[in-house]
Coordinates of C-alpha atoms and ligand atoms in Angstrom, one line a residue:
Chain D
X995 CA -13.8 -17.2 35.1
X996 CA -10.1 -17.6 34.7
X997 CA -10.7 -21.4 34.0
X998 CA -12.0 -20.3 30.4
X999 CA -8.0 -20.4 30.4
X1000 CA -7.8 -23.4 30.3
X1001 CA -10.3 -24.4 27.0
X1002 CA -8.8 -21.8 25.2
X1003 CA -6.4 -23.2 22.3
X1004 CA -3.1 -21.6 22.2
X1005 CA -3.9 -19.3 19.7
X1006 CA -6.6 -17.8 21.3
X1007 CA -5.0 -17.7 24.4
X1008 CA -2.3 -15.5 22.3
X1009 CA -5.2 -13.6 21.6
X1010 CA -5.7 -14.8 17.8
X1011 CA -5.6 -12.3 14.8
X1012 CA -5.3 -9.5 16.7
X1013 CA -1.6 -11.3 18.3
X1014 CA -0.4 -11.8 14.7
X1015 CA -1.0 -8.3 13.7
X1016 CA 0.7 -7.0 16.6
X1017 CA 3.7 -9.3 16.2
X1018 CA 3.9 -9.8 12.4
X1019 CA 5.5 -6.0 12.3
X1020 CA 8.3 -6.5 14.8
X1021 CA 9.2 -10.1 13.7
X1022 CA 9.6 -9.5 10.0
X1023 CA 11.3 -6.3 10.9
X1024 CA 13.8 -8.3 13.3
X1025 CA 14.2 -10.5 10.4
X1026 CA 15.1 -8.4 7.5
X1027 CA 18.1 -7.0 10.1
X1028 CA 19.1 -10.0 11.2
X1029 CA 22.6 -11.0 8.8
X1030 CA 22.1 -14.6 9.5
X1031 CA 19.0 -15.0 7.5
X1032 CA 18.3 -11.8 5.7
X1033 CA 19.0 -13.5 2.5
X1034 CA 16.3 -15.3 2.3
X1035 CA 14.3 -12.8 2.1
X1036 CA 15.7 -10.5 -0.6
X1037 CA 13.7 -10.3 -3.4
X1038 CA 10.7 -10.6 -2.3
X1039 CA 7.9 -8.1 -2.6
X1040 CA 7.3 -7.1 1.0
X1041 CA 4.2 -7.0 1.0
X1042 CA 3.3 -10.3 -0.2
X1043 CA 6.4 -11.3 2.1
X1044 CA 4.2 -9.8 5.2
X1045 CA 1.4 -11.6 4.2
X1046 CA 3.6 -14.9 4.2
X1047 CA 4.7 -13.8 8.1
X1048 CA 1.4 -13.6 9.2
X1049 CA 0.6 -17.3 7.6
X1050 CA 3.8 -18.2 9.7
X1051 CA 2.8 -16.4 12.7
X1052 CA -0.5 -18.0 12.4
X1053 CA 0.8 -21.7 12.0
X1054 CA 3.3 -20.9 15.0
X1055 CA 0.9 -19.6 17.2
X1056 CA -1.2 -22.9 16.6
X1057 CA -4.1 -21.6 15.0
X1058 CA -6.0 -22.4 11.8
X1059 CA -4.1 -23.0 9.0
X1060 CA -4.4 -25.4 5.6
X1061 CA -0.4 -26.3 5.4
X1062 CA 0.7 -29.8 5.6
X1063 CA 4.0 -31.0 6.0
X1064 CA 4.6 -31.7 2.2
X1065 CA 3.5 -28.2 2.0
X1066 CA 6.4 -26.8 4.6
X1067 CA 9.4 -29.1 2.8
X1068 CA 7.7 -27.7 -0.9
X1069 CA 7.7 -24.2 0.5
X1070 CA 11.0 -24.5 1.3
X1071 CA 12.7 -26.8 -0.6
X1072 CA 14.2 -23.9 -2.7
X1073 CA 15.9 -22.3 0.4
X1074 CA 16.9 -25.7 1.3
X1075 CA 19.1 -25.2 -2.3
X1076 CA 20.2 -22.0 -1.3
X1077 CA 21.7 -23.3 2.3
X1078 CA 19.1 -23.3 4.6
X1079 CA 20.0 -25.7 7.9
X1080 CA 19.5 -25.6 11.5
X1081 CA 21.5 -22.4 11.9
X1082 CA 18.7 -20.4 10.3
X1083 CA 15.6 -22.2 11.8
X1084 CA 17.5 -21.5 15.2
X1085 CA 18.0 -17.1 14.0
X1086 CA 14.5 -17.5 13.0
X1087 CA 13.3 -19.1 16.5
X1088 CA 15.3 -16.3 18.4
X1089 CA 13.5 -13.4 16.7
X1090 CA 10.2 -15.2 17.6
X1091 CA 10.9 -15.5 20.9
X1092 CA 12.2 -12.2 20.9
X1093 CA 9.2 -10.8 19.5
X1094 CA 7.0 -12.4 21.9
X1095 CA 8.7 -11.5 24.8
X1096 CA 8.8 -7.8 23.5
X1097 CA 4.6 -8.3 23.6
X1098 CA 4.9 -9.5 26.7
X1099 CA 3.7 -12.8 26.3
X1100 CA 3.6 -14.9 29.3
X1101 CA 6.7 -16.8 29.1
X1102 CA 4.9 -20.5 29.1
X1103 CA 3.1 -19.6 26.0
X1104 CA 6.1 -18.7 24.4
X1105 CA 7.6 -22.2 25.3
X1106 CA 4.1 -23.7 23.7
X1107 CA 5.2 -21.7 21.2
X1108 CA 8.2 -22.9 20.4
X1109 CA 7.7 -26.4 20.9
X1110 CA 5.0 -26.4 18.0
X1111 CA 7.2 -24.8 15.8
X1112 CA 10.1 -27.4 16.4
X1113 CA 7.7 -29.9 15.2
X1114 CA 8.2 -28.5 11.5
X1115 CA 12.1 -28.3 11.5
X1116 CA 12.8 -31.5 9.8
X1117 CA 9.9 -30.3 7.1
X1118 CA 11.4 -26.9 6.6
X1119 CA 14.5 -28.2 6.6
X1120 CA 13.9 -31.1 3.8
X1121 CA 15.3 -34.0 6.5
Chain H
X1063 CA -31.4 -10.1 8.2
X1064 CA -29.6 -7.8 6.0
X1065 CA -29.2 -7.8 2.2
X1066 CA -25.9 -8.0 0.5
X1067 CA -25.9 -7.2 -2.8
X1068 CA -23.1 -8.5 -4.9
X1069 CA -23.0 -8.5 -9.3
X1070 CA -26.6 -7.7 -9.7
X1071 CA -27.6 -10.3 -7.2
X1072 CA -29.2 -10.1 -3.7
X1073 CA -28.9 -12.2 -1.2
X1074 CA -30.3 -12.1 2.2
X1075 CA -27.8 -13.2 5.0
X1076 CA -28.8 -15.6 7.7
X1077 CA -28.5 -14.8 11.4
X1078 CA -24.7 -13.9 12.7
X1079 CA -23.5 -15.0 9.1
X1080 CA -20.8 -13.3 7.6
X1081 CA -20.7 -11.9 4.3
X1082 CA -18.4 -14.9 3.0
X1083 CA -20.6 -17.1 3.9
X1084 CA -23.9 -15.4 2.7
X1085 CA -21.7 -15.6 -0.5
X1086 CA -20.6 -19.0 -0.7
X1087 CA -24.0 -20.5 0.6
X1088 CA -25.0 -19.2 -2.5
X1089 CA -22.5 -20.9 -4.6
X1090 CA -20.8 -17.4 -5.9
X1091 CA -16.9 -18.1 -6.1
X1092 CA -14.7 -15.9 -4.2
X1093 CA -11.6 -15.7 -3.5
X1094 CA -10.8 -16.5 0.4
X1095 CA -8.2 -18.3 2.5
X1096 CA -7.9 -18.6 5.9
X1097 CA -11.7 -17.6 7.4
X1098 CA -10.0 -15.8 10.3
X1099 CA -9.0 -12.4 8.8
X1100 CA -5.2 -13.0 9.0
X1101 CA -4.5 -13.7 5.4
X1102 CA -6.1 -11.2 3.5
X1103 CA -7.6 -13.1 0.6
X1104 CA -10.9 -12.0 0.8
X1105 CA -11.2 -8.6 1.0
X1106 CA -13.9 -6.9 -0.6
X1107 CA -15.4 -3.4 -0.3
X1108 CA -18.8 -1.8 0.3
X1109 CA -20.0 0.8 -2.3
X1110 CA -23.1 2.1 0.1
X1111 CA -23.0 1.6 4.0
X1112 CA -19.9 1.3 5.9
X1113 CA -18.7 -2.4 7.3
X1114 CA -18.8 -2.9 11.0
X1115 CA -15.3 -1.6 12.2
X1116 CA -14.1 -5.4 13.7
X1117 CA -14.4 -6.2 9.8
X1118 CA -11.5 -3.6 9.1
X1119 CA -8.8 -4.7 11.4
X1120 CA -5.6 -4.9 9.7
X1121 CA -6.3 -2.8 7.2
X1122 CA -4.5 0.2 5.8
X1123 CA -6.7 3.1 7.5
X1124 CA -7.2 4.5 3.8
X1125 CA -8.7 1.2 2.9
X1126 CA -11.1 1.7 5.9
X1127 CA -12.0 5.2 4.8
X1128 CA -12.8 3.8 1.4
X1129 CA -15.0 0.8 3.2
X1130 CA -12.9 -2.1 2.6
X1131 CA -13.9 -4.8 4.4
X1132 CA -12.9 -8.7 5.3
X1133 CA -15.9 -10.4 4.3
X1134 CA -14.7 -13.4 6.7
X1135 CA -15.4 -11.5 9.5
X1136 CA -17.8 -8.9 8.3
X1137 CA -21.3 -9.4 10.0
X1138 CA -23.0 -7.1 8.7
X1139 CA -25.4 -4.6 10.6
X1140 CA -26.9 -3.0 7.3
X1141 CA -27.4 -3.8 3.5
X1142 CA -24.5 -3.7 2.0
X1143 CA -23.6 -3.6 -2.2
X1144 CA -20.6 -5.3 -2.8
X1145 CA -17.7 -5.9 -5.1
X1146 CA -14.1 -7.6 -5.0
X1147 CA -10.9 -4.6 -5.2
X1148 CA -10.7 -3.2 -8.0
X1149 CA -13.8 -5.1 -10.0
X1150 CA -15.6 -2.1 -10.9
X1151 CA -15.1 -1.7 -14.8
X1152 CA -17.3 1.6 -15.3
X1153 CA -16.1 4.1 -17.2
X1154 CA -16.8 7.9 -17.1
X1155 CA -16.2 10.6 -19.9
X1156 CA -14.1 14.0 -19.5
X1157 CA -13.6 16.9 -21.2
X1158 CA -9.8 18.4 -21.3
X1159 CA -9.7 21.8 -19.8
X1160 CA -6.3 22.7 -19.5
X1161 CA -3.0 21.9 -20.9
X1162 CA 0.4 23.1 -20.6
X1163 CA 4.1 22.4 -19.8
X1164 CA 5.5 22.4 -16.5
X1165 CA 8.8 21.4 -18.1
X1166 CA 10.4 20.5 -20.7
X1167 CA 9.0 17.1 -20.8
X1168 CA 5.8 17.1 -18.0
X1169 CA 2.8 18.2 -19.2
X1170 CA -0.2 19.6 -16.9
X1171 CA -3.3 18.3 -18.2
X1172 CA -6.8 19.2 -16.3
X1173 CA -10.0 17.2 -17.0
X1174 CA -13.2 17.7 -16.4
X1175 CA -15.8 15.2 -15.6
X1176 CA -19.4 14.7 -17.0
X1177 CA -20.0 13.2 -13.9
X1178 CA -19.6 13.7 -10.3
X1179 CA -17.2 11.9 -8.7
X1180 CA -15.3 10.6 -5.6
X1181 CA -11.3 10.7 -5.2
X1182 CA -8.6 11.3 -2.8
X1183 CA -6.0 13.2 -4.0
X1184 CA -2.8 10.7 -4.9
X1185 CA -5.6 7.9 -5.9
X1186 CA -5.0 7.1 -9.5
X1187 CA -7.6 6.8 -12.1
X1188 CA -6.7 4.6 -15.9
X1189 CA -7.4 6.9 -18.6
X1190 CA -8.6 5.5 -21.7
X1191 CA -8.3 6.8 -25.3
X1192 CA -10.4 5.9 -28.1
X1193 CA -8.7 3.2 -29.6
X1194 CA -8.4 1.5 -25.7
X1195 CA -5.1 1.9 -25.3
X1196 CA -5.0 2.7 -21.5
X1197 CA -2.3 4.4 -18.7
X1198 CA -3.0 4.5 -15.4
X1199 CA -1.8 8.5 -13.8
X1200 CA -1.9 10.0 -10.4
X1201 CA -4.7 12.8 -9.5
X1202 CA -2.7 15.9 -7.8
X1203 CA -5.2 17.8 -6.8
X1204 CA -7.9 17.6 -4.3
X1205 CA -11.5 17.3 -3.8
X1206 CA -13.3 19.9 -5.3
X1207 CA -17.0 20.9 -6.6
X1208 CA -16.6 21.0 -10.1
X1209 CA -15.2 17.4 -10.5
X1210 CA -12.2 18.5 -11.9
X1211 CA -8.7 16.3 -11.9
X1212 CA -5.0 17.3 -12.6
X1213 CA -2.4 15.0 -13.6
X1214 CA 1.1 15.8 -14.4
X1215 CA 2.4 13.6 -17.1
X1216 CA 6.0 13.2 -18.1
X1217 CA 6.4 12.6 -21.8
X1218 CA 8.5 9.5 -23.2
X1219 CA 10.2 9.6 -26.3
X1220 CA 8.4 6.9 -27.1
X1221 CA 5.7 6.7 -25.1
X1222 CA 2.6 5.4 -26.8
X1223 CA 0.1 7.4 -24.3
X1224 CA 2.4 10.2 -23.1
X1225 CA 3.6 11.3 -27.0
X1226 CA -0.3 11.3 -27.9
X1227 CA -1.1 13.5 -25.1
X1228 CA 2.2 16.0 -26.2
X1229 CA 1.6 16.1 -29.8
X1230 CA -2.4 15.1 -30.4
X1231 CA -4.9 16.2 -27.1
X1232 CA -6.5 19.2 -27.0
X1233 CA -8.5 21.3 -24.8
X1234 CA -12.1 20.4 -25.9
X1235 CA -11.3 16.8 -26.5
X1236 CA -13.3 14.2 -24.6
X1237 CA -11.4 11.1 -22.7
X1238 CA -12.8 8.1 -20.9
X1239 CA -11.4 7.7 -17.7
X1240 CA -12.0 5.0 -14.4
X1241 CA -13.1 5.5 -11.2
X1242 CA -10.4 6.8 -8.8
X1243 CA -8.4 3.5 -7.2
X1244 CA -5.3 2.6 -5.0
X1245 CA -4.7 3.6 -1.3
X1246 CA -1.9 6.0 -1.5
X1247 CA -3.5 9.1 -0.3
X1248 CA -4.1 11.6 2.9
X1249 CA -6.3 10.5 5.8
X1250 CA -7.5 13.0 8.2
X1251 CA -7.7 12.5 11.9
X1252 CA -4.0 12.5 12.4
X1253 CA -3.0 15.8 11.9
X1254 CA -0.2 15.5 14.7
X1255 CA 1.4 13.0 12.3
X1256 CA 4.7 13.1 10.9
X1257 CA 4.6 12.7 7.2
X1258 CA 7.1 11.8 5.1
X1259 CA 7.3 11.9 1.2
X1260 CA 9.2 10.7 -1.4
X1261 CA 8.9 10.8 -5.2
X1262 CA 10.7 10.7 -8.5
X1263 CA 10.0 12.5 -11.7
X1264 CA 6.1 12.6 -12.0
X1265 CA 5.8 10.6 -8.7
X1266 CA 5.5 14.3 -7.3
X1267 CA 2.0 14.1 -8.6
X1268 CA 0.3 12.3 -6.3
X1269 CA 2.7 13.6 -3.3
X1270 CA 1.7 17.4 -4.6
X1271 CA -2.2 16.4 -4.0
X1272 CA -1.6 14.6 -0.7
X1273 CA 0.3 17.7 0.7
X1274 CA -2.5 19.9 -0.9
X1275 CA -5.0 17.7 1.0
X1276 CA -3.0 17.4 4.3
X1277 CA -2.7 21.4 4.3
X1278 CA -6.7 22.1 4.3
X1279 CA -7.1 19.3 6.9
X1280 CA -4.5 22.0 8.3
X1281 CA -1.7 18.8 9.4
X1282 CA 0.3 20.2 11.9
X1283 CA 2.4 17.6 12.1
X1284 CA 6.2 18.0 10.2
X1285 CA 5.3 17.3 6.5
X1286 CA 9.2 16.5 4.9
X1287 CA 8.5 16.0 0.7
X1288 CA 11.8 15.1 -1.2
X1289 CA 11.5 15.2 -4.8
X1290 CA 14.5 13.8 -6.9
X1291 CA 15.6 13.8 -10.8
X1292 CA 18.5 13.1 -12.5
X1293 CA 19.5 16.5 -13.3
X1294 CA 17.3 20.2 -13.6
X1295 CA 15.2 19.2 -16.4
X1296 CA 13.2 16.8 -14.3
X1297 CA 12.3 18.7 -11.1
X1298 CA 9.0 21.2 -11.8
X1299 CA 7.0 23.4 -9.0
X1300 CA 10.3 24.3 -7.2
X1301 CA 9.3 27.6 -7.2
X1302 CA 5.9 27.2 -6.3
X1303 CA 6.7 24.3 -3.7
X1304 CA 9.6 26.9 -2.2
X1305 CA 7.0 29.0 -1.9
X1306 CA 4.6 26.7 0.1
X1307 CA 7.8 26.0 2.4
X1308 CA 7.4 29.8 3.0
X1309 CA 4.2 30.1 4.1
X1310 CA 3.8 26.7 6.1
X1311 CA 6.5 26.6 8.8
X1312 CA 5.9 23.1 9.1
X1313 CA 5.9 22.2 5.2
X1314 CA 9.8 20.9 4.4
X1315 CA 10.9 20.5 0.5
X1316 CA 14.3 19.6 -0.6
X1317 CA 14.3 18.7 -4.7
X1318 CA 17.3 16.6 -5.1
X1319 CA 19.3 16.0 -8.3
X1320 CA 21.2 12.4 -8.7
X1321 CA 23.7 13.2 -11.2
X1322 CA 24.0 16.9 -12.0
X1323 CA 27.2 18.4 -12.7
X1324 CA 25.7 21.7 -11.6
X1325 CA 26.3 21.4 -7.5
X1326 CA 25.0 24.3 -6.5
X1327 CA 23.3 24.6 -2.9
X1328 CA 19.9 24.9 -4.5
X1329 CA 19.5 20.8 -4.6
X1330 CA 20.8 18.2 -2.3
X1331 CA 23.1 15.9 -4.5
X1332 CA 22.1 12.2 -4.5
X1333 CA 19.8 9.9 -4.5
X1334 CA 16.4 11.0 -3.3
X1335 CA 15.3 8.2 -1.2
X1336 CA 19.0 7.7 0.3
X1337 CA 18.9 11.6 1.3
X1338 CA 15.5 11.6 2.5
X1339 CA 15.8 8.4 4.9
X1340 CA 19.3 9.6 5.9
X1341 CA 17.6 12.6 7.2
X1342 CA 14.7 11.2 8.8
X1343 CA 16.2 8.4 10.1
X1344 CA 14.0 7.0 13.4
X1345 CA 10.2 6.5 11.1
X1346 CA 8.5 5.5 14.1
X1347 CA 4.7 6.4 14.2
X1348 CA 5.7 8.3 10.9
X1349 CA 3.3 8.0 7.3
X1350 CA 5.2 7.3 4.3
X1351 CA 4.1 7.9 0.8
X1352 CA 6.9 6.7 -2.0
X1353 CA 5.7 7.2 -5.4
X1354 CA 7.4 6.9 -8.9
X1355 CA 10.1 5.0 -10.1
X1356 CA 9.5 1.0 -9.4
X1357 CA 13.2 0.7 -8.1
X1358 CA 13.5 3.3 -6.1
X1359 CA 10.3 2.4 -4.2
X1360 CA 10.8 -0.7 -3.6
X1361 CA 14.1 0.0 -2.1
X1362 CA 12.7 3.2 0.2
X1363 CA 9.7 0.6 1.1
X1364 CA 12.5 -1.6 2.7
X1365 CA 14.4 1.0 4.2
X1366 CA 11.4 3.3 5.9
X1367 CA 10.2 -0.2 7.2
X1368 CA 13.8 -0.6 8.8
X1369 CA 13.9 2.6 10.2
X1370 CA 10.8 1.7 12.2
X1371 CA 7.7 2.7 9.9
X1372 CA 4.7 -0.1 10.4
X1373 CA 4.2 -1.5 7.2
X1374 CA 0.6 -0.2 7.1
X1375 CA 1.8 3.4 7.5
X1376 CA 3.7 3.0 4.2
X1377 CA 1.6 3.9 1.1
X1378 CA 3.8 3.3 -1.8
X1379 CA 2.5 3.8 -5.5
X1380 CA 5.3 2.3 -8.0
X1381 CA 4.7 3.5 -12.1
X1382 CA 5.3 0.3 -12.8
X1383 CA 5.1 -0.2 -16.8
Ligands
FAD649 C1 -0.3 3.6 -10.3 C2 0.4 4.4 -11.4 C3 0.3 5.7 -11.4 C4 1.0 6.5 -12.4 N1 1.0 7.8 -12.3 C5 1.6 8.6 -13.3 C6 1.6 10.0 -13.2 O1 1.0 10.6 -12.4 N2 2.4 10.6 -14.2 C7 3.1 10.0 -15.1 O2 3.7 10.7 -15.9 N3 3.1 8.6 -15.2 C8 2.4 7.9 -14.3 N4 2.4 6.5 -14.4 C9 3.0 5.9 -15.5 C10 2.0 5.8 -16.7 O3 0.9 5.0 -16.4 C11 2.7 5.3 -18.0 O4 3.3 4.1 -17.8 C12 3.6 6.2 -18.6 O5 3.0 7.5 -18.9 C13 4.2 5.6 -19.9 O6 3.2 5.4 -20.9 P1 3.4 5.6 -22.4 O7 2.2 5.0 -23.1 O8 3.7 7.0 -22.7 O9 4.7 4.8 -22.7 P2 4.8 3.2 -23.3 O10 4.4 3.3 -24.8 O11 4.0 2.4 -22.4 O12 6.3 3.0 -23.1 C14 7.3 3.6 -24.0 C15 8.7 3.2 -23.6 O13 9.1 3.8 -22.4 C16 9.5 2.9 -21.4 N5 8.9 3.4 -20.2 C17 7.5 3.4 -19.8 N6 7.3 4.0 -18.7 C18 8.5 4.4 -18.2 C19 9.0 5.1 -17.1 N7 8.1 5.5 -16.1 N8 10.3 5.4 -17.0 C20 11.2 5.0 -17.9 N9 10.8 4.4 -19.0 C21 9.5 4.1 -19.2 C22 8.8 1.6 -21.9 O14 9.6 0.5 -21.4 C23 8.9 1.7 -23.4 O15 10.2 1.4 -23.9 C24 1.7 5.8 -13.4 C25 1.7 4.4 -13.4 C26 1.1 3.7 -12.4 C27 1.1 2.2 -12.4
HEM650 C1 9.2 -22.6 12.4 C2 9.5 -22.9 11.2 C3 8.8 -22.3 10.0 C4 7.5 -22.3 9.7 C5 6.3 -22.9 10.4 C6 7.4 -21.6 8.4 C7 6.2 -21.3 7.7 C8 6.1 -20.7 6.5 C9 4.9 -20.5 5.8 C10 3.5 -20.9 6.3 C11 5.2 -19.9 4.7 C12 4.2 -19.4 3.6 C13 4.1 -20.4 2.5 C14 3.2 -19.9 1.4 O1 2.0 -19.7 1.7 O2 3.7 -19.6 0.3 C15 6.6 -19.7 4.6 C16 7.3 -19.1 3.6 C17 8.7 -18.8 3.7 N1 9.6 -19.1 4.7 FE1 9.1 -20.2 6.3 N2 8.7 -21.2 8.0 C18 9.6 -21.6 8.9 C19 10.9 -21.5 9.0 C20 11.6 -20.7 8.0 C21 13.0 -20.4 8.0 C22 14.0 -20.9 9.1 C23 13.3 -19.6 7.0 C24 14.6 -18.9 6.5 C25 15.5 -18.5 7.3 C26 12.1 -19.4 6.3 C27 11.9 -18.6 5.1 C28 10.8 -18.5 4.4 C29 10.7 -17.8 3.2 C30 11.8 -16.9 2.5 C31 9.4 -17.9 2.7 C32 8.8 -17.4 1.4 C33 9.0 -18.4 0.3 C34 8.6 -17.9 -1.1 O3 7.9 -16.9 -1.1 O4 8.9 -18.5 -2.0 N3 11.1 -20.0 6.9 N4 7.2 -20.2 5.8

């Protein structure tokens, strides 16, 4: 039974929707606290902001998702013009992890975890 | 096989489809995103029998009351009549009942409907006026078997809407009006909950109907309403919400002026939302309802999310204009 495990992708293994619900509340709120990066997010309507978190937590947590990597430098280009670098994709990696590990996620998903999302820094970042 | 009805069109939905896909089988355009109920885009909502609960997930619980539904990953178990938010376009005639100042500049103005109707108190309906020009206002009162509704309505100086309804309505006249909308309204089932509410000017109106509501659910939870103006003209009910206070030991009011020169102790002095979430400062497992003034919501939304409110425990209705 336990070796359904191992079909599983990584987002269902996170436990899908129900995992980006749970942690979309925590992260953004980490987020907006957090001085390094806060910023970037003023300005926004929060709502619509949320909704952005949960396509990120989605696209993190490996699971379906329609953005290409054109669409990552695109989305982010304009942040790129306000400063955006390594520091921040780093800030925003730490309140991931930290969000996951408040869920208790099983620490070798939260390294699958971050290891997909390094894959987008150079897009995010416009390298 | 169930039958989902959708713009004056039936279709019948295949085995262990979902109500998206009946949909787009069928070539009807709607809008959708992701497929896997994380982003949202296709929400609809079910005018006759209830969606299956695992098709609500996410969603504000006041959206679930009203049978909102991601179509994604609704499978249905019974017919269903459908429509996308906010698509119904029917409108309803009212008679005027009862109008009257509260204050200098708020009128009270009672309609009566034709027709039945469903509401929650703090829902808004658009009413319309002959010529079509439209305003949207906030329904304080609750429930109740006559199908009546009570707005409170501050008056611009130039308001198009508001001046008309000082200087021209009349008891007797009729209105057209639409069917109760938005999500900022009571649920029952928590009573133990904390609630905390915080309006501006006429954004009391939809707070006065929630409390109302939450009272004959009899909420036992704390219940903290701040209601701020600039100065005296703009606060109304104080009396009557002192009153309330009184009788229900667990029923808080503190009106609140933001630039009086008067500073007696009957107001705190300030700014509402920055008094209100000084004093309840740890929101956890809290309900917050912010209605009124565009800026002053937005930056209570931001702050009550801070302080540890879950974004789908705040219910925020902005008069935006
Ligand atoms: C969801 C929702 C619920 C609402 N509920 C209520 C309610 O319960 N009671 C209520 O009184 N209003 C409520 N409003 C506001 C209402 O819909 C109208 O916008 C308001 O009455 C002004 O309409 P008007 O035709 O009189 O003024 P307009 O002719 O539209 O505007 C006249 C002038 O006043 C300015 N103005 C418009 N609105 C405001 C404002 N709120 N504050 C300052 N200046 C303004 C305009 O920019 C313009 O210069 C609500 C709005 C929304 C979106
Ligand atoms: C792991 C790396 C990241 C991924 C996978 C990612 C993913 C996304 C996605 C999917 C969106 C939504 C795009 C849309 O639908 O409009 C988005 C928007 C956004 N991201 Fe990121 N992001 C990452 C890193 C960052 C960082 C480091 C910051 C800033 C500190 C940031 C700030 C934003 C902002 C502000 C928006 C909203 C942009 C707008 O509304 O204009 N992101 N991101």
């Amino acid at each position: 039974m336990s070796d359904n495990t191992t079909n599983l992708t990584l987002f269902e293994q996170l436990g899908g929707e129900a995992a980006v619900n749970a942690a979309v509340d925590i992260f953004y709120r980490k987020v907006l606290s957090d001085y390094r990066i806060n910023r970037f997010f003023d300005n926004v309507d929060m709502e619509q902001q949320a909704a952005k978190q949960k396509a990120f937590l989605t696209m993190a947590f490996g699971g379906p998702n329609n953005y290409s990597g054109q669409d990552m430098r695109n989305g982010h280009a304009k942040l790129v013009k306000m400063g955006l670098d390594d520091s921040h994709f780093d800030a925003v990696m730490e309140n991931l992890v930290a969000t996951l590990a408040e869920l208790n996620v099983p620490q070798e998903l939260i390294a699958q975890v971050d290891a997909l999302a390094q894959t987008t820094r150079n897009d995010v970042l416009g390298k | 096989m169930t039958r989902i009805k959708f713009d004056d069109q039936t279709f019948t939905s295949q085995n262990d489809e979902t109500v998206l896909d009946t949909l787009l089988h069928n070539n009807v355009q709607v809008p959708y995103g992701c497929k896997q109920g994380v982003c949202f885009s296709c929400l609809m909502r079910s005018l006759d029998n209830a969606p299956p609960a695992s098709s609500q997930v996410g969603l504000k619980d006041t959206q679930q009351k009203q049978n909102y539904f991601l179509s994604c990953l609704c499978k249905p178990e019974n017919d269903m009549t459908v429509v996308l938010p906010n698509a119904e376009s029917v409108w309803l005639d009212a008679e005027v009942i009862e109008k009257r100042n509260l204050s200098a500049n708020v009128i009270f103005l009672k309609l009566k409907s034709k027709d039945p109707l469903a509401f929650f108190a703090g829902q808004f309906v658009n009413l319309r006026r002959d010529d079509g020009v439209t305003r949207s206002y906030s329904i304080a009162n609750i429930h109740n078997p006559n199908h009546e509704l009570e707005f409170h309505i501050r008056i611009l100086p130039d308001g198009q809407f508001s001046r008309w309804v000082a200087d021209e309505l009349q008891i007797g006249m009729l209105l057209t009006f639409s069917h109760a909308q938005g999500s900022c309204h009571y649920i029952e089932g928590k009573e133990e909950q904390p609630l905390l509410l915080i309006g501006t000017g006429t954004g009391l109106a939809p707070l006065y109907g929630i409390i109302r509501d939450a009272l004959s659910y009899k909420h036992h939870g704390e219940i903290h309403l701040y209601h701020g103006s600039r100065d005296e003209s703009g606060l109304y009910f104080v009396e009557k919400l002192r009153e309330l206070a009184k009788k229900y030991s667990n029923f808080h009011y503190t009106p609140c002026l933001s630039s009086s020169t008067d500073l007696s102790t009957d107001y705190a002095h300030g700014r509402v939302h920055e008094i209100a979430l000084k004093e309840c400062a740890k929101l956890d497992g809290w309900r917050v309802y912010l209605c009124g003034q565009p800026e002053m919501v937005k930056h209570a939304k931001k702050m009550a999310y801070l302080q540890g409110a879950a974004l789908n425990s705040i219910y925020a209705d902005p008069f935006t204009y």
